[in-house]
Amino acid sequence: MLIAALPLLEAGSIEAIEWSFDALFKHQGIPQWFSDLLGAFASEGRLVGHGVYYSMFSGAWKKEQGEWLENLRQTRNSYQFAHITEHFGFMTGQDFHKGAPLSVPYNASTLRLAKDRLLRLSEASACPVGLENLAFSYSLDDVRRHGDFLQELVSTVNGFIILDLHNIFCQVQNFQVDFDKLLNSYPLDLVREIHISGGSWEAAETSPNRPVRRDTHDNAVPEHVFDYLNVALDKLPNLKFVFLEQMGFTLAEQTRKQQFQSDFTRMQQIVKNSSAAALHTNSFDLTPPARLPDPPYEDRLLARQQAELSSILENSTSLTEVSDSLRTSSLARSDWKIEEWEPMMLETAFQISQKWKDGF
Amino acid sequence: MKLSSNLLAAIALGVAIGSLTTSCEQQDQVPVVHDLNCPDDCTSEHDGHEGGGEEGGGEMEWCPACGMG
């Protein structure tokens, strides 16, 4: 990634960087030059932290989550982040750093659970915090309700939303929904950051005529996503950052590096040419409470169901086995509404879980 | 944002060193799950590894960020 981005850094074109700080929690130390790079952007309020492994919708409170927060406290003492973000959902793996990110039912208990975790994230971050919209949903109903649920959740901490436009593209393609309607279903005044990226098409047995769009960050940004950026910029009064994401390992070839640089330049031009005024009426600051709820809220039923779902997805040998096991599981006829899950998305959940069950 | 020439030189050197020192043997210490891992008998330094090979920066290139969907 840095080799591909180096010409852009040398040209002074990169105005902010986003760092997935928790990917390095398990490693000892970072090179001085990398620390200096982070520090240079941090000193100007241009460093953003993007967590991956907090797993804020895990029904049970895990000691690893406490350790994750403590690591975050230490990291933000070294680098001043403009804000910290995390992902919506829970990690399927039993091991905290393994597994795939999946969604949860949108109900009162999951809302209460995530509010508890978000409050802890806010306290540990000591800066504005936000959550990213999902790329993956089980059903059309989930897609339609996601924006409202996000709004209710982040309002707990005066938080904001990352609007990932490739994730929106995935939802539009996989559920055949209208982009404008979907965009307007999100609380657009709470969007402080945009992500754009590429992804991939995955063939699905359950959808022979239409492949599944996956958020794999391994290709160029699709034309649709640039179009979405053009449209979205006019609707986001509190937008502050726009980031291009791509997996570093996909940038080995020179042509890939050039494509990445071209995508970045195009993104930058679209942002510069936008006539939208950044009003920044919300700073998304928060004074955390003096004391956090103790003990952390837990939903034991949700935790059991998540463990059961993870086990089924990771240990089954076929999609038929997954379907059969789910029908007789505790998730059947529950708020998970597995009876309404799109078969192609269940197949995708199976594929994602198999892909990530051993970690990265 | 403009970075100092000293910092840019340090970054360039850092990623170059990372590129030279990252090998399949190092990769074996950290499990990766992509389809294009080096074969067991691979000892050469080369481009195109998944999960952090050529790109340098060592461990930072194993960062999954998002992209897990």
mmCIF file of N, CA, C and O in Angstrom, chain A residues 24-72:
data_model
loop_
_atom_site.group_PDB
_atom_site.id
_atom_site.type_symbol
_atom_site.label_atom_id
_atom_site.label_comp_id
_atom_site.label_asym_id
_atom_site.label_seq_id
_atom_site.Cartn_x
_atom_site.Cartn_y
_atom_site.Cartn_z
ATOM 1 N N LEU A 24 -2.263 -4.082 14.455
ATOM 2 C CA LEU A 24 -0.904 -4.220 14.975
ATOM 3 C C LEU A 24 -0.858 -4.488 16.470
ATOM 4 O O LEU A 24 0.221 -4.577 17.051
ATOM 5 N N PHE A 25 -2.014 -4.615 17.108
ATOM 6 C CA PHE A 25 -2.009 -4.846 18.559
ATOM 7 C C PHE A 25 -1.236 -6.099 18.934
ATOM 8 O O PHE A 25 -0.636 -6.188 19.994
ATOM 9 N N LYS A 26 -1.281 -7.104 18.037
ATOM 10 C CA LYS A 26 -0.642 -8.378 18.380
ATOM 11 C C LYS A 26 0.842 -8.388 18.019
ATOM 12 O O LYS A 26 1.540 -9.361 18.262
ATOM 13 N N HIS A 27 1.320 -7.318 17.399
ATOM 14 C CA HIS A 27 2.726 -7.249 17.015
ATOM 15 C C HIS A 27 3.494 -6.323 17.946
ATOM 16 O O HIS A 27 2.926 -5.412 18.537
ATOM 17 N N GLN A 28 4.778 -6.566 18.036
ATOM 18 C CA GLN A 28 5.633 -5.761 18.903
ATOM 19 C C GLN A 28 6.261 -4.614 18.121
ATOM 20 O O GLN A 28 7.103 -4.829 17.275
ATOM 21 N N GLY A 29 5.842 -3.407 18.432
ATOM 22 C CA GLY A 29 6.504 -2.247 17.887
ATOM 23 C C GLY A 29 6.226 -1.994 16.422
ATOM 24 O O GLY A 29 5.766 -2.871 15.688
ATOM 25 N N ILE A 30 6.475 -0.758 16.014
ATOM 26 C CA ILE A 30 6.366 -0.389 14.621
ATOM 27 C C ILE A 30 7.619 0.400 14.252
ATOM 28 O O ILE A 30 8.237 1.009 15.116
ATOM 29 N N PRO A 31 7.998 0.393 12.980
ATOM 30 C CA PRO A 31 9.222 1.097 12.585
ATOM 31 C C PRO A 31 9.117 2.597 12.883
ATOM 32 O O PRO A 31 8.027 3.177 12.813
ATOM 33 N N GLN A 32 10.254 3.197 13.165
ATOM 34 C CA GLN A 32 10.276 4.624 13.510
ATOM 35 C C GLN A 32 9.714 5.477 12.374
ATOM 36 O O GLN A 32 8.973 6.434 12.603
ATOM 37 N N TRP A 33 10.069 5.112 11.143
ATOM 38 C CA TRP A 33 9.603 5.927 10.017
ATOM 39 C C TRP A 33 8.074 5.887 9.898
ATOM 40 O O TRP A 33 7.442 6.871 9.519
ATOM 41 N N PHE A 34 7.487 4.723 10.254
ATOM 42 C CA PHE A 34 6.027 4.632 10.176
ATOM 43 C C PHE A 34 5.392 5.456 11.290
ATOM 44 O O PHE A 34 4.386 6.153 11.081
ATOM 45 N N SER A 35 6.000 5.381 12.467
ATOM 46 C CA SER A 35 5.519 6.192 13.578
ATOM 47 C C SER A 35 5.616 7.683 13.239
ATOM 48 O O SER A 35 4.720 8.466 13.536
ATOM 49 N N ASP A 36 6.696 8.066 12.584
ATOM 50 C CA ASP A 36 6.868 9.468 12.184
ATOM 51 C C ASP A 36 5.814 9.890 11.165
ATOM 52 O O ASP A 36 5.325 11.034 11.188
ATOM 53 N N LEU A 37 5.489 8.959 10.270
ATOM 54 C CA LEU A 37 4.450 9.251 9.271
ATOM 55 C C LEU A 37 3.101 9.503 9.960
ATOM 56 O O LEU A 37 2.405 10.484 9.669
ATOM 57 N N LEU A 38 2.761 8.609 10.885
ATOM 58 C CA LEU A 38 1.512 8.783 11.640
ATOM 59 C C LEU A 38 1.540 10.110 12.400
ATOM 60 O O LEU A 38 0.559 10.866 12.410
ATOM 61 N N GLY A 39 2.667 10.378 13.036
ATOM 62 C CA GLY A 39 2.785 11.582 13.841
ATOM 63 C C GLY A 39 2.649 12.851 13.025
ATOM 64 O O GLY A 39 2.054 13.839 13.482
ATOM 65 N N ALA A 40 3.179 12.834 11.811
ATOM 66 C CA ALA A 40 3.103 14.024 10.961
ATOM 67 C C ALA A 40 1.645 14.363 10.642
ATOM 68 O O ALA A 40 1.231 15.525 10.722
ATOM 69 N N PHE A 41 0.862 13.344 10.300
ATOM 70 C CA PHE A 41 -0.552 13.596 9.998
ATOM 71 C C PHE A 41 -1.336 13.888 11.276
ATOM 72 O O PHE A 41 -2.224 14.747 11.289
ATOM 73 N N ALA A 42 -0.998 13.191 12.349
ATOM 74 C CA ALA A 42 -1.719 13.398 13.606
ATOM 75 C C ALA A 42 -1.546 14.828 14.117
ATOM 76 O O ALA A 42 -2.492 15.435 14.631
ATOM 77 N N SER A 43 -0.367 15.365 13.952
ATOM 78 C CA SER A 43 -0.096 16.699 14.488
ATOM 79 C C SER A 43 -0.920 17.774 13.796
ATOM 80 O O SER A 43 -1.074 18.873 14.307
ATOM 81 N N GLU A 44 -1.455 17.443 12.645
ATOM 82 C CA GLU A 44 -2.298 18.414 11.935
ATOM 83 C C GLU A 44 -3.766 18.009 11.927
ATOM 84 O O GLU A 44 -4.557 18.528 11.128
ATOM 85 N N GLY A 45 -4.123 17.075 12.803
ATOM 86 C CA GLY A 45 -5.520 16.651 12.875
ATOM 87 C C GLY A 45 -5.964 15.869 11.665
ATOM 88 O O GLY A 45 -7.155 15.868 11.314
ATOM 89 N N ARG A 46 -5.033 15.173 11.021
ATOM 90 C CA ARG A 46 -5.347 14.483 9.762
ATOM 91 C C ARG A 46 -5.132 12.976 9.858
ATOM 92 O O ARG A 46 -4.954 12.310 8.844
ATOM 93 N N LEU A 47 -5.088 12.462 11.062
ATOM 94 C CA LEU A 47 -4.969 11.006 11.261
ATOM 95 C C LEU A 47 -6.277 10.481 11.847
ATOM 96 O O LEU A 47 -6.770 10.971 12.858
ATOM 97 N N VAL A 48 -6.811 9.453 11.200
ATOM 98 C CA VAL A 48 -8.072 8.845 11.614
ATOM 99 C C VAL A 48 -7.814 7.385 11.973
ATOM 100 O O VAL A 48 -7.068 6.698 11.271
ATOM 101 N N GLY A 49 -8.391 6.910 13.060
ATOM 102 C CA GLY A 49 -8.241 5.516 13.462
ATOM 103 C C GLY A 49 -9.451 4.699 13.051
ATOM 104 O O GLY A 49 -10.595 5.140 13.216
ATOM 105 N N HIS A 50 -9.189 3.502 12.512
ATOM 106 C CA HIS A 50 -10.287 2.661 12.004
ATOM 107 C C HIS A 50 -10.126 1.257 12.564
ATOM 108 O O HIS A 50 -9.306 0.482 12.068
ATOM 109 N N GLY A 51 -10.868 0.923 13.597
ATOM 110 C CA GLY A 51 -10.767 -0.383 14.229
ATOM 111 C C GLY A 51 -11.493 -1.467 13.459
ATOM 112 O O GLY A 51 -12.444 -1.201 12.721
ATOM 113 N N VAL A 52 -11.021 -2.690 13.649
ATOM 114 C CA VAL A 52 -11.608 -3.837 12.953
ATOM 115 C C VAL A 52 -12.108 -4.896 13.930
ATOM 116 O O VAL A 52 -13.101 -5.577 13.690
ATOM 117 N N TYR A 53 -11.447 -5.009 15.094
ATOM 118 C CA TYR A 53 -11.645 -6.205 15.916
ATOM 119 C C TYR A 53 -12.361 -5.983 17.252
ATOM 120 O O TYR A 53 -12.325 -6.854 18.113
ATOM 121 N N TYR A 54 -12.987 -4.866 17.450
ATOM 122 C CA TYR A 54 -13.663 -4.632 18.736
ATOM 123 C C TYR A 54 -14.883 -5.557 18.890
ATOM 124 O O TYR A 54 -15.252 -5.934 19.990
ATOM 125 N N SER A 55 -15.487 -5.904 17.794
ATOM 126 C CA SER A 55 -16.645 -6.815 17.798
ATOM 127 C C SER A 55 -17.719 -6.307 18.745
ATOM 128 O O SER A 55 -18.109 -6.992 19.692
ATOM 129 N N MET A 56 -18.215 -5.145 18.473
ATOM 130 C CA MET A 56 -19.086 -4.472 19.447
ATOM 131 C C MET A 56 -20.463 -5.096 19.592
ATOM 132 O O MET A 56 -21.179 -4.787 20.546
ATOM 133 N N PHE A 57 -20.843 -5.971 18.696
ATOM 134 C CA PHE A 57 -22.146 -6.621 18.841
ATOM 135 C C PHE A 57 -22.034 -8.051 19.373
ATOM 136 O O PHE A 57 -22.999 -8.802 19.300
ATOM 137 N N SER A 58 -20.875 -8.424 19.876
ATOM 138 C CA SER A 58 -20.793 -9.736 20.532
ATOM 139 C C SER A 58 -21.646 -9.710 21.789
ATOM 140 O O SER A 58 -21.501 -8.810 22.627
ATOM 141 N N GLY A 59 -22.509 -10.694 21.926
ATOM 142 C CA GLY A 59 -23.466 -10.687 23.029
ATOM 143 C C GLY A 59 -22.814 -10.757 24.397
ATOM 144 O O GLY A 59 -23.302 -10.184 25.369
ATOM 145 N N ALA A 60 -21.717 -11.482 24.482
ATOM 146 C CA ALA A 60 -20.991 -11.591 25.754
ATOM 147 C C ALA A 60 -19.851 -10.583 25.777
ATOM 148 O O ALA A 60 -19.245 -10.295 24.741
ATOM 149 N N TRP A 61 -19.580 -10.033 26.955
ATOM 150 C CA TRP A 61 -18.420 -9.158 27.107
ATOM 151 C C TRP A 61 -17.191 -10.043 27.259
ATOM 152 O O TRP A 61 -17.124 -10.899 28.150
ATOM 153 N N LYS A 62 -16.201 -9.847 26.378
ATOM 154 C CA LYS A 62 -15.002 -10.680 26.409
ATOM 155 C C LYS A 62 -13.829 -9.884 26.961
ATOM 156 O O LYS A 62 -13.733 -8.675 26.722
ATOM 157 N N LYS A 63 -12.960 -10.588 27.657
ATOM 158 C CA LYS A 63 -11.801 -9.877 28.225
ATOM 159 C C LYS A 63 -10.965 -9.240 27.123
ATOM 160 O O LYS A 63 -10.322 -8.214 27.322
ATOM 161 N N GLU A 64 -10.986 -9.846 25.940
ATOM 162 C CA GLU A 64 -10.226 -9.280 24.822
ATOM 163 C C GLU A 64 -10.750 -7.902 24.426
ATOM 164 O O GLU A 64 -10.000 -7.065 23.918
ATOM 165 N N GLN A 65 -12.047 -7.684 24.651
ATOM 166 C CA GLN A 65 -12.587 -6.359 24.339
ATOM 167 C C GLN A 65 -12.034 -5.312 25.303
ATOM 168 O O GLN A 65 -11.719 -4.185 24.911
ATOM 169 N N GLY A 66 -11.917 -5.702 26.578
ATOM 170 C CA GLY A 66 -11.299 -4.807 27.551
ATOM 171 C C GLY A 66 -9.839 -4.527 27.209
ATOM 172 O O GLY A 66 -9.366 -3.386 27.317
ATOM 173 N N GLU A 67 -9.142 -5.573 26.786
ATOM 174 C CA GLU A 67 -7.739 -5.396 26.398
ATOM 175 C C GLU A 67 -7.629 -4.518 25.142
ATOM 176 O O GLU A 67 -6.720 -3.692 25.026
ATOM 177 N N TRP A 68 -8.571 -4.717 24.236
ATOM 178 C CA TRP A 68 -8.593 -3.906 23.005
ATOM 179 C C TRP A 68 -8.744 -2.430 23.363
ATOM 180 O O TRP A 68 -8.038 -1.560 22.818
ATOM 181 N N LEU A 69 -9.640 -2.143 24.296
ATOM 182 C CA LEU A 69 -9.847 -0.751 24.711
ATOM 183 C C LEU A 69 -8.596 -0.192 25.398
ATOM 184 O O LEU A 69 -8.240 0.975 25.201
ATOM 185 N N GLU A 70 -7.953 -1.028 26.201
ATOM 186 C CA GLU A 70 -6.735 -0.562 26.872
ATOM 187 C C GLU A 70 -5.632 -0.282 25.852
ATOM 188 O O GLU A 70 -4.906 0.714 25.950
ATOM 189 N N ASN A 71 -5.507 -1.148 24.856
ATOM 190 C CA ASN A 71 -4.538 -0.898 23.785
ATOM 191 C C ASN A 71 -4.857 0.393 23.037
ATOM 192 O O ASN A 71 -3.955 1.146 22.650
ATOM 193 N N LEU A 72 -6.150 0.629 22.843
ATOM 194 C CA LEU A 72 -6.557 1.864 22.165
ATOM 195 C C LEU A 72 -6.147 3.088 22.992
ATOM 196 O O LEU A 72 -5.644 4.082 22.442
#
